Structures are given as structure tokens and as C-alpha cells.
């Protein structure tokens, strides 16, 4: 028998301190130390203390195993373990892994309760948070107590005056018309004999609050509501259940204004109104489910790194890092003191806070000023602390103003960094401190945009743009474990999908376009590169984690999206092609060119001869709108259709796989016919077009070198600068390195003039900017200073500088390659990746003409280590050390 047991057992579920799931979780574990694989396993489980029949399987699979016993019921307590088999060898039993089942939808008995809003409190600009109050009596011994809660809005629960749990902004951001998640907390040690008082603090949140650049109210519903149940188990096995209902009361809380975007006002001396009866069951809500994602939490605390006094009683505090979260303020002053806190990403030359770069304006309309303002009125308590939990901000700087003229005490001010509690998955460092810093900045940028869903920015819009995450997900998986986080967001993407198959631009969709048609928004919905997230993101989750559950969950939505795009290609032609020929050529049936596409979007700003900026959108929006973007649309159609064929293979849908594989070939042929000539030139002739063509494998093998050479020519002509935009920048450096142009890739990466990543760092960026000149040469901010999509460049640092990438065709890192491709002057790199199989570690160094490398291969994986002299060393689980002389001139091979 093996000396080592399987480790790191888990289920595919979220939850806070309490691991909670639905009726049929999936089981995963990592193989025993030293095992490259297993060929079978045995599972044992106890449900509520009762042993289940063991389950044996002759299978190498150890990730996302379907629940093998009967469906679980509400409140079930489960303990399970596993042992692996390989040939005649059997491992010891693993340690037990425990979890609980949440309260399943059919078993909720509590009513939905809503505050009876006063007319003066119901305006969009000034809604308070309400306190819903109830009680229950415990008159029998308690062995276990659970609190289950959810809301249409954002809620907190207090039991006997103490806050329950650590989850923030619950129940989170979803497409509330279709999906609603609940939270569970262990309150066994918190309930007390006799009377117990419960309070729910309820605010608009994502459900009814403002959203997007125009601060429009979300359209999920017009009335907030909460639903809560307390379940208490007694020693004899019986349960007592109490919950929200008509006996509860409501009153406005001390939070007199609460909006997730605009901010929160708390008046600790305001006279509280008398309680009023709640409104019962006045809302419609979908059945409650249990999220696969980790919760939003307070992740860390940042102290001020600098304070600038701007006027009496006013200062600007610098926390040194742009992030998402809020301020904790412990010095509130004497009773009645009013403190105003404004949040932003930038300060002007005098050190004062400025946010005008985040204002939003439409042509012919007044700008919508950007505001993130919290206010607190002190009650004079010496132990008082203001920490607004019904709003969240993106900021590095906070301007704090007290109306009593007293100087705010910096030691009483801190930032709480708040986002989804993602498990860190990847590390990177190298001898070039700029690249190490760039990796850190990109990581912070994603953290600031991982507040329950992946957003574009934590300030101006805060929307779950599909295009942004489609671009970044391949990088996100190298930084954090984003499997459950992504699956939760994908649920909203498919919830929001329109009847004709189109994917909306951002999800959850606060406009609720599915229910509230809007001609303008409808016209710009269904773009290539955005909607394709529904295919690409699940595929990346499968490749990275082996998560075929994500493929199955999203299959129908993928098919509907792809069939919409295929239908649009067949039935719609771009006017330029109609002008060319009234009769469509045969290949045009596979060109997706006749519907709206955002296109490459946000390419670096161009300047005219006089130095003035050329804005391709703003200068002539109609011309931009009508520009032929068929190259982009057809390229993404090919990638999605070919990916769908591979997904069909995984899911055992053989007929679909055959059909989509044939369609993909015809789409690629059409793309080549329309957009590529016999010398490897694309018709658009842009860097973006070449990058996309090479990254998506649209160029035939005989022309790949020529196409790459044309790309290099364009880069050299631009002074080693990129001119790629939103969709293709992430693939630029890998394409260059993988076509033999590593020197050009590093030349672009290490440029210090715009547009470049290091120019951002030189101007003080702590997160990735929306514009390359997010802070211009004069120190003025021009757009969002935390847009993570351009940060996808750091994937190159993992896959090429460090040299760690999956073997093509492998799943869940069961096979990988380590083949460093360092740039000029880089003498060492180190990093790690928490793969589904276990920790992969890579360390290499160039020293005195010798290349040395150490790699740790986890159980369940095999690896190939490629040395600079071309030697390829196969490796199984365990440590690997190798070295060789460095060729001169050094030219490391492309894996």
C-alpha cells in the first residue's frame, strides 16, 4: 500500500466560513504524493452520521466527480473521504472533508418582507437603508443553529446586537429575475437562552441602486425585500424554525442614504422613527440557489502612506494603492460633527482630489459628474467607528473634511480592501523589477474588479462587460482560482441572453434588456468578441480546471449564440459588399459582417500632423459605426465554432462535433478568401489583424512566417510600439514569441514611451489604466485608472518569461511544458502555480554561462523541461533539476 493519501478534497461550491452546497455537489481531490495518475478510486460518505454504501470506480478521473449517492436534502451534514488506486497499489484513506447542504428552494417557509417606504424616502437620489426587526425565543437546548438569508437588495444581519458572518454586499450581484443566491451562517454559539433579537439592514444594492456610467437605476424591481430563516436543532433531533413574516417590523436605519455607486450617509444622531409593520410577500423572486463562488469579504487593511492638508479641517489621504473597498474611520469627533469622505483615483498638482476624468457625457447632454461620497454624523461615542458596508468605491485617495474644523487624525483612518475572496493561484518575480512590478499592478487591477462579478472598472461603470472578461480570463486563471467566480458570472450571462441568442454587452444586465426593450441598446448588442465570452470562458475553465460542469451548464447558451452568429453571417451583408456585388459570393455566407460589432475598439490614440488627437469614434461616430468589421466578426465566429466542436467532443455530442467542425473549416476558408492574400497580408493591414489571424490559427501554415513578418514590420515602423486595441493586445506578445520574434516581443514589452505598460508604471500606476495615457505628460488623468483588460499582458510573463504553460490538448494541467523564453538582460525568474493537481514551482537562473532550472512537478502531472540547448527532459511527479551551457549568442527555443 502507498504511504501517501489523496489530499485537498473539495466540492464545487462557495460559502463563507460554512461550506454550503446544493443537492448534488461535485467532488474533487488531488492524487497521493508521487502518483502520476490513478486508475480507480473508492469513495465513502456519512450523511447525518449514517454511513453510505461505498462507491468504487475504475477511472483516472479525480476532478468534478458527480455526486454518486442519492440527492442530498436541506441541512444535511456530509463527511466524505477517498482512496486512490493504481494497478495493485491502493492509497490510505484521505482525511475527512465536511460540508453542509443549504436550505433548498422547496423548503423555504418564511415570507418575503419589505419596508413600507415613505414617499420622502423613495426618491432615487436619497433612499435610506431600512432595519427590519424580529425576534424569537429559545426555550430548549440547542445542538446546532443555522441562519439562512437572502434579499432583493444588499443586506446585513445582526443577532442580539452582533453582526452575523463576514460576507459583504450579500447576496451579491446577479440577474435577479432568474437567479438569487442565499447565504448560510453557523450561529450555534450566538443564539442565547430566552429572547433573541434579529435585525436585517436592507438597502438598494445592485437590485435597485444606480449602475453604469449614467447612474441609471437598475431595473430588476421597484421594492426591496428580505427573507430569513433560523433553524435550531435540539438534542432529540427535532428542529425549531423561525423566519421573517408579518410579525416583523420596519424602520429607517441610521443609514439615511445608501447607494452602491454614489455612497452612504450615516447619521448617528438622527431621530429614529417608530417601527411600522412590514409589507409581506409583495415581491416576486426566483427560487433560492447556492453560489459556486467565494463570498465578497474584507481582504486586507491598508494604512495611509501620505496625508496632504488642503484646508482647515480637510485633508487628502493617500493609501498608496488603487483598490476597491471603503474607509474605516475611528475618530468621528464630538456629537453632531459631520465628516465628508470623497474617494478617487487621482490628485491634481496641488495634491487635492480630482475626479473629473471619470465624469460621463453624451453628445448634447450635460455631463454626469462622478461622485463617490460617504458622510457620517457623529454621536460622540468614544468607541465609534464608521465603516460603510452598503456601498463600495474604487479609489487610492480619500478627501476627508470635518465641519468642526478639526484636523482628521491619520492614525484613525484606514482602507478596507474589499472584493471576492479568491484563492491566490500564481506568483511571479524576475530579475527585472519593472516586470515584477507590472505583474503586481495587473494583479491589483483584477482584484479591484473582482467584486462578486468581473467588472470593467470599480469606479465609473462597474459593469460585467463580457468583452473584458473574455480577454482577461486566460490571465485570471494564472493569478487566482476563478472557477466558481466565473461560473457564477456565466449564470448571469446566460440568464440575460436574448431570445434570438444574442449575448448582452454586460452581465448582470441592470437595464434588463430581456424585459425592457431599448432600441439603441438593442442595436449595439450581439458583438463579436463580447458575446463570444459564453463560449470562450467555459472552455478556459475546462482546460484549466477540468471543469466539464461549466461546459454542460453553458452548452445550450453557447449553441444559441453561435447559431445567432451563423444566421447573421448567412442573412446579412455589409453595405460595402453589397456595393461590390448585388449577388453574394459563395464564401460570404460565412462572413459575419452585416450586424453590429465593437470591432478592435480602443486602439491607441492617433495624432494628426499638427499633433491633435484623431478619435475614430468621436470624430465621426456614423462612419465608425458603418465601418466594415467583418474581419473581426468572422475571426471570432471561427474561434467560437471550432471551440464548440471541441466542447461537443468533451460532452459526447458526436453529431454536433462533426457539424461544427465542418462549419469551422468553411468559416476559416471564407476568412482567408476575403481577408488574406497569397503573401500572408491581411486586407486591413493592422497589427491587430495579424495578431488575431495568427492567434486564432486562421493563417495557413505556409503563410504563417510571412504574416508574422508583416506584423513585425508594422511594429518596427511604429518604433517598437504596439497599435493593437482592446481585443488583440493580450495575444500580441505570445504571437510574436511563438513565431520566432522573441526580441520584438520584449522590445514592445519594455518600451517606456506611450503606448506601453512601463510608461504607466513610470507615471505612478498602481493598477492598469483604461487609456495608455491615463495620466498624461502634464499629470492630468484622462479616463479610468483601473481597467484590467490590458493587464492580460502578464500571462506572457508566466507562459514565456517563466516558461510555464500547459501542453497543447492537456486538461487541468495533467501535462505541462517548462521552456523559458527570457528577454535581454533577464537573468532569473521564479514563480508558482496552484494547479488542480497541486503546486507547480519553477525557478531558473543564468549564471556564469550556465543555465540552471528547478521544477516541482505535482502528483497527477507529467512535464517536459526544455533547456536552452534544445534538450527536452521528461519528468514525472517530484523535483527536477537540470542545467546546461548557454548557447552563444543565446537563443532559447520556442516551446
PDB file of C-alpha atoms in Angstrom, residues 73-222:
ATOM      1  CA  UNK A  73     -31.624  17.271   1.394  1.00  0.00           C
ATOM      2  CA  UNK A  74     -31.754  20.617   3.164  1.00  0.00           C
ATOM      3  CA  UNK A  75     -29.425  20.878   6.184  1.00  0.00           C
ATOM      4  CA  UNK A  76     -27.740  17.521   5.525  1.00  0.00           C
ATOM      5  CA  UNK A  77     -24.285  17.252   7.085  1.00  0.00           C
ATOM      6  CA  UNK A  78     -21.839  15.315   4.954  1.00  0.00           C
ATOM      7  CA  UNK A  79     -18.427  13.877   5.672  1.00  0.00           C
ATOM      8  CA  UNK A  80     -16.598  12.062   2.870  1.00  0.00           C
ATOM      9  CA  UNK A  81     -13.205  10.599   2.083  1.00  0.00           C
ATOM     10  CA  UNK A  82     -11.443   8.855  -0.782  1.00  0.00           C
ATOM     11  CA  UNK A  83      -8.639   6.437  -1.521  1.00  0.00           C
ATOM     12  CA  UNK A  84      -6.932   6.122  -4.897  1.00  0.00           C
ATOM     13  CA  UNK A  85      -5.887   3.001  -6.752  1.00  0.00           C
ATOM     14  CA  UNK A  86      -3.141   2.428  -9.292  1.00  0.00           C
ATOM     15  CA  UNK A  87      -2.601  -1.100 -10.517  1.00  0.00           C
ATOM     16  CA  UNK A  88      -2.120  -3.213  -7.410  1.00  0.00           C
ATOM     17  CA  UNK A  89      -1.361  -0.204  -5.241  1.00  0.00           C
ATOM     18  CA  UNK A  90      -4.029   1.348  -3.024  1.00  0.00           C
ATOM     19  CA  UNK A  91      -3.534   4.545  -1.096  1.00  0.00           C
ATOM     20  CA  UNK A  92      -4.561   5.098   2.509  1.00  0.00           C
ATOM     21  CA  UNK A  93      -7.827   6.899   3.119  1.00  0.00           C
ATOM     22  CA  UNK A  94      -7.715  10.658   2.836  1.00  0.00           C
ATOM     23  CA  UNK A  95      -8.671  12.893   5.706  1.00  0.00           C
ATOM     24  CA  UNK A  96     -12.395  13.570   6.005  1.00  0.00           C
ATOM     25  CA  UNK A  97     -13.861  16.557   4.185  1.00  0.00           C
ATOM     26  CA  UNK A  98     -17.028  18.068   5.613  1.00  0.00           C
ATOM     27  CA  UNK A  99     -19.747  20.286   4.205  1.00  0.00           C
ATOM     28  CA  UNK A 100     -23.430  21.049   4.615  1.00  0.00           C
ATOM     29  CA  UNK A 101     -26.380  21.417   2.315  1.00  0.00           C
ATOM     30  CA  UNK A 102     -28.103  24.765   2.346  1.00  0.00           C
ATOM     31  CA  UNK A 103     -31.806  25.309   2.665  1.00  0.00           C
ATOM     32  CA  UNK A 104     -33.098  24.123  -0.697  1.00  0.00           C
ATOM     33  CA  UNK A 105     -35.731  26.065  -2.597  1.00  0.00           C
ATOM     34  CA  UNK A 106     -38.791  23.875  -1.792  1.00  0.00           C
ATOM     35  CA  UNK A 107     -38.048  24.024   1.946  1.00  0.00           C
ATOM     36  CA  UNK A 108     -38.141  27.774   2.489  1.00  0.00           C
ATOM     37  CA  UNK A 109     -41.210  28.687   4.547  1.00  0.00           C
ATOM     38  CA  UNK A 110     -40.502  32.275   5.602  1.00  0.00           C
ATOM     39  CA  UNK A 111     -42.256  35.152   3.882  1.00  0.00           C
ATOM     40  CA  UNK A 112     -40.603  37.898   1.907  1.00  0.00           C
ATOM     41  CA  UNK A 113     -40.816  41.106   3.903  1.00  0.00           C
ATOM     42  CA  UNK A 114     -40.348  44.657   2.625  1.00  0.00           C
ATOM     43  CA  UNK A 115     -40.134  48.036   4.344  1.00  0.00           C
ATOM     44  CA  UNK A 116     -43.200  50.270   3.935  1.00  0.00           C
ATOM     45  CA  UNK A 117     -41.310  53.068   2.236  1.00  0.00           C
ATOM     46  CA  UNK A 118     -42.224  56.648   2.984  1.00  0.00           C
ATOM     47  CA  UNK A 119     -42.691  58.858  -0.029  1.00  0.00           C
ATOM     48  CA  UNK A 120     -39.906  61.176   1.130  1.00  0.00           C
ATOM     49  CA  UNK A 121     -37.530  58.210   1.284  1.00  0.00           C
ATOM     50  CA  UNK A 122     -38.329  56.744  -2.105  1.00  0.00           C
ATOM     51  CA  UNK A 123     -36.532  59.165  -4.421  1.00  0.00           C
ATOM     52  CA  UNK A 124     -33.688  57.619  -6.376  1.00  0.00           C
ATOM     53  CA  UNK A 125     -31.181  60.162  -5.049  1.00  0.00           C
ATOM     54  CA  UNK A 126     -31.890  59.749  -1.355  1.00  0.00           C
ATOM     55  CA  UNK A 127     -33.035  56.283  -0.360  1.00  0.00           C
ATOM     56  CA  UNK A 128     -32.186  55.100   3.149  1.00  0.00           C
ATOM     57  CA  UNK A 129     -31.363  51.631   4.311  1.00  0.00           C
ATOM     58  CA  UNK A 130     -34.109  50.091   6.401  1.00  0.00           C
ATOM     59  CA  UNK A 131     -33.882  47.988   9.533  1.00  0.00           C
ATOM     60  CA  UNK A 132     -36.254  45.013   9.624  1.00  0.00           C
ATOM     61  CA  UNK A 133     -36.711  43.734  13.165  1.00  0.00           C
ATOM     62  CA  UNK A 134     -37.879  40.406  14.553  1.00  0.00           C
ATOM     63  CA  UNK A 135     -37.324  38.102  17.486  1.00  0.00           C
ATOM     64  CA  UNK A 136     -37.634  34.507  18.629  1.00  0.00           C
ATOM     65  CA  UNK A 137     -37.459  32.648  21.930  1.00  0.00           C
ATOM     66  CA  UNK A 138     -35.097  29.743  22.601  1.00  0.00           C
ATOM     67  CA  UNK A 139     -36.604  27.624  25.367  1.00  0.00           C
ATOM     68  CA  UNK A 140     -34.993  24.253  24.602  1.00  0.00           C
ATOM     69  CA  UNK A 141     -31.335  23.201  24.419  1.00  0.00           C
ATOM     70  CA  UNK A 142     -29.596  23.806  21.076  1.00  0.00           C
ATOM     71  CA  UNK A 143     -27.056  21.499  19.441  1.00  0.00           C
ATOM     72  CA  UNK A 144     -26.866  23.298  16.110  1.00  0.00           C
ATOM     73  CA  UNK A 145     -28.252  26.578  14.782  1.00  0.00           C
ATOM     74  CA  UNK A 146     -28.153  27.899  11.254  1.00  0.00           C
ATOM     75  CA  UNK A 147     -29.229  31.194   9.748  1.00  0.00           C
ATOM     76  CA  UNK A 148     -30.256  31.238   6.078  1.00  0.00           C
ATOM     77  CA  UNK A 149     -30.895  34.598   4.433  1.00  0.00           C
ATOM     78  CA  UNK A 150     -31.180  36.379   1.115  1.00  0.00           C
ATOM     79  CA  UNK A 151     -32.519  39.659  -0.208  1.00  0.00           C
ATOM     80  CA  UNK A 152     -33.576  41.707  -3.176  1.00  0.00           C
ATOM     81  CA  UNK A 153     -31.063  44.398  -2.340  1.00  0.00           C
ATOM     82  CA  UNK A 154     -27.952  44.304  -0.117  1.00  0.00           C
ATOM     83  CA  UNK A 155     -28.372  43.107   3.454  1.00  0.00           C
ATOM     84  CA  UNK A 156     -26.587  42.599   6.759  1.00  0.00           C
ATOM     85  CA  UNK A 157     -27.909  40.565   9.691  1.00  0.00           C
ATOM     86  CA  UNK A 158     -27.426  41.345  13.379  1.00  0.00           C
ATOM     87  CA  UNK A 159     -28.261  38.815  16.080  1.00  0.00           C
ATOM     88  CA  UNK A 160     -28.539  40.187  19.596  1.00  0.00           C
ATOM     89  CA  UNK A 161     -26.644  43.284  18.522  1.00  0.00           C
ATOM     90  CA  UNK A 162     -23.715  41.461  16.887  1.00  0.00           C
ATOM     91  CA  UNK A 163     -23.155  41.233  13.166  1.00  0.00           C
ATOM     92  CA  UNK A 164     -23.544  37.724  11.756  1.00  0.00           C
ATOM     93  CA  UNK A 165     -20.818  36.404   9.451  1.00  0.00           C
ATOM     94  CA  UNK A 166     -18.096  38.040   7.383  1.00  0.00           C
ATOM     95  CA  UNK A 167     -19.734  38.178   3.953  1.00  0.00           C
ATOM     96  CA  UNK A 168     -20.033  41.681   2.488  1.00  0.00           C
ATOM     97  CA  UNK A 169     -22.566  43.030  -0.002  1.00  0.00           C
ATOM     98  CA  UNK A 170     -24.729  39.920   0.281  1.00  0.00           C
ATOM     99  CA  UNK A 171     -26.462  38.344  -1.550  1.00  0.00           C
ATOM    100  CA  UNK A 172     -24.289  39.661  -4.383  1.00  0.00           C
ATOM    101  CA  UNK A 173     -24.804  40.745  -7.954  1.00  0.00           C
ATOM    102  CA  UNK A 174     -26.986  38.503 -10.107  1.00  0.00           C
ATOM    103  CA  UNK A 175     -29.612  38.709 -12.809  1.00  0.00           C
ATOM    104  CA  UNK A 176     -32.319  38.862 -10.166  1.00  0.00           C
ATOM    105  CA  UNK A 177     -35.176  37.957 -12.489  1.00  0.00           C
ATOM    106  CA  UNK A 178     -33.721  34.465 -12.953  1.00  0.00           C
ATOM    107  CA  UNK A 179     -31.235  33.727 -10.164  1.00  0.00           C
ATOM    108  CA  UNK A 180     -30.977  34.567  -6.480  1.00  0.00           C
ATOM    109  CA  UNK A 181     -28.392  33.226  -4.077  1.00  0.00           C
ATOM    110  CA  UNK A 182     -28.672  32.807  -0.313  1.00  0.00           C
ATOM    111  CA  UNK A 183     -26.082  32.802   2.447  1.00  0.00           C
ATOM    112  CA  UNK A 184     -25.773  30.427   5.394  1.00  0.00           C
ATOM    113  CA  UNK A 185     -24.140  31.096   8.747  1.00  0.00           C
ATOM    114  CA  UNK A 186     -23.387  28.952  11.779  1.00  0.00           C
ATOM    115  CA  UNK A 187     -24.978  30.779  14.730  1.00  0.00           C
ATOM    116  CA  UNK A 188     -24.787  27.923  17.259  1.00  0.00           C
ATOM    117  CA  UNK A 189     -22.604  29.961  19.600  1.00  0.00           C
ATOM    118  CA  UNK A 190     -24.579  33.167  19.057  1.00  0.00           C
ATOM    119  CA  UNK A 191     -28.123  32.197  19.975  1.00  0.00           C
ATOM    120  CA  UNK A 192     -28.986  32.597  23.658  1.00  0.00           C
ATOM    121  CA  UNK A 193     -31.489  31.162  26.064  1.00  0.00           C
ATOM    122  CA  UNK A 194     -34.682  33.165  26.095  1.00  0.00           C
ATOM    123  CA  UNK A 195     -35.368  36.081  23.780  1.00  0.00           C
ATOM    124  CA  UNK A 196     -33.188  36.653  20.694  1.00  0.00           C
ATOM    125  CA  UNK A 197     -33.398  39.824  18.644  1.00  0.00           C
ATOM    126  CA  UNK A 198     -32.704  39.849  14.904  1.00  0.00           C
ATOM    127  CA  UNK A 199     -32.152  42.884  12.687  1.00  0.00           C
ATOM    128  CA  UNK A 200     -31.780  42.933   8.914  1.00  0.00           C
ATOM    129  CA  UNK A 201     -30.290  46.125   7.471  1.00  0.00           C
ATOM    130  CA  UNK A 202     -31.519  46.337   3.884  1.00  0.00           C
ATOM    131  CA  UNK A 203     -30.530  48.741   1.099  1.00  0.00           C
ATOM    132  CA  UNK A 204     -30.945  49.011  -2.681  1.00  0.00           C
ATOM    133  CA  UNK A 205     -27.668  47.351  -3.671  1.00  0.00           C
ATOM    134  CA  UNK A 206     -27.386  46.001  -7.201  1.00  0.00           C
ATOM    135  CA  UNK A 207     -31.103  45.241  -7.236  1.00  0.00           C
ATOM    136  CA  UNK A 208     -32.483  48.771  -7.338  1.00  0.00           C
ATOM    137  CA  UNK A 209     -29.474  51.073  -6.990  1.00  0.00           C
ATOM    138  CA  UNK A 210     -27.677  53.109  -9.608  1.00  0.00           C
ATOM    139  CA  UNK A 211     -25.433  51.482 -12.169  1.00  0.00           C
ATOM    140  CA  UNK A 212     -23.301  52.275 -15.174  1.00  0.00           C
ATOM    141  CA  UNK A 213     -21.714  55.480 -16.366  1.00  0.00           C
ATOM    142  CA  UNK A 214     -25.058  57.271 -16.492  1.00  0.00           C
ATOM    143  CA  UNK A 215     -26.069  56.332 -12.945  1.00  0.00           C
ATOM    144  CA  UNK A 216     -29.382  54.907 -14.087  1.00  0.00           C
ATOM    145  CA  UNK A 217     -31.323  52.846 -11.528  1.00  0.00           C
ATOM    146  CA  UNK A 218     -31.210  49.116 -12.069  1.00  0.00           C
ATOM    147  CA  UNK A 219     -34.456  47.717 -13.427  1.00  0.00           C
ATOM    148  CA  UNK A 220     -34.736  44.433 -11.563  1.00  0.00           C
ATOM    149  CA  UNK A 221     -37.568  45.612  -9.327  1.00  0.00           C
ATOM    150  CA  UNK A 222     -39.170  48.560  -7.554  1.00  0.00           C
TER     151      UNK A 222
END
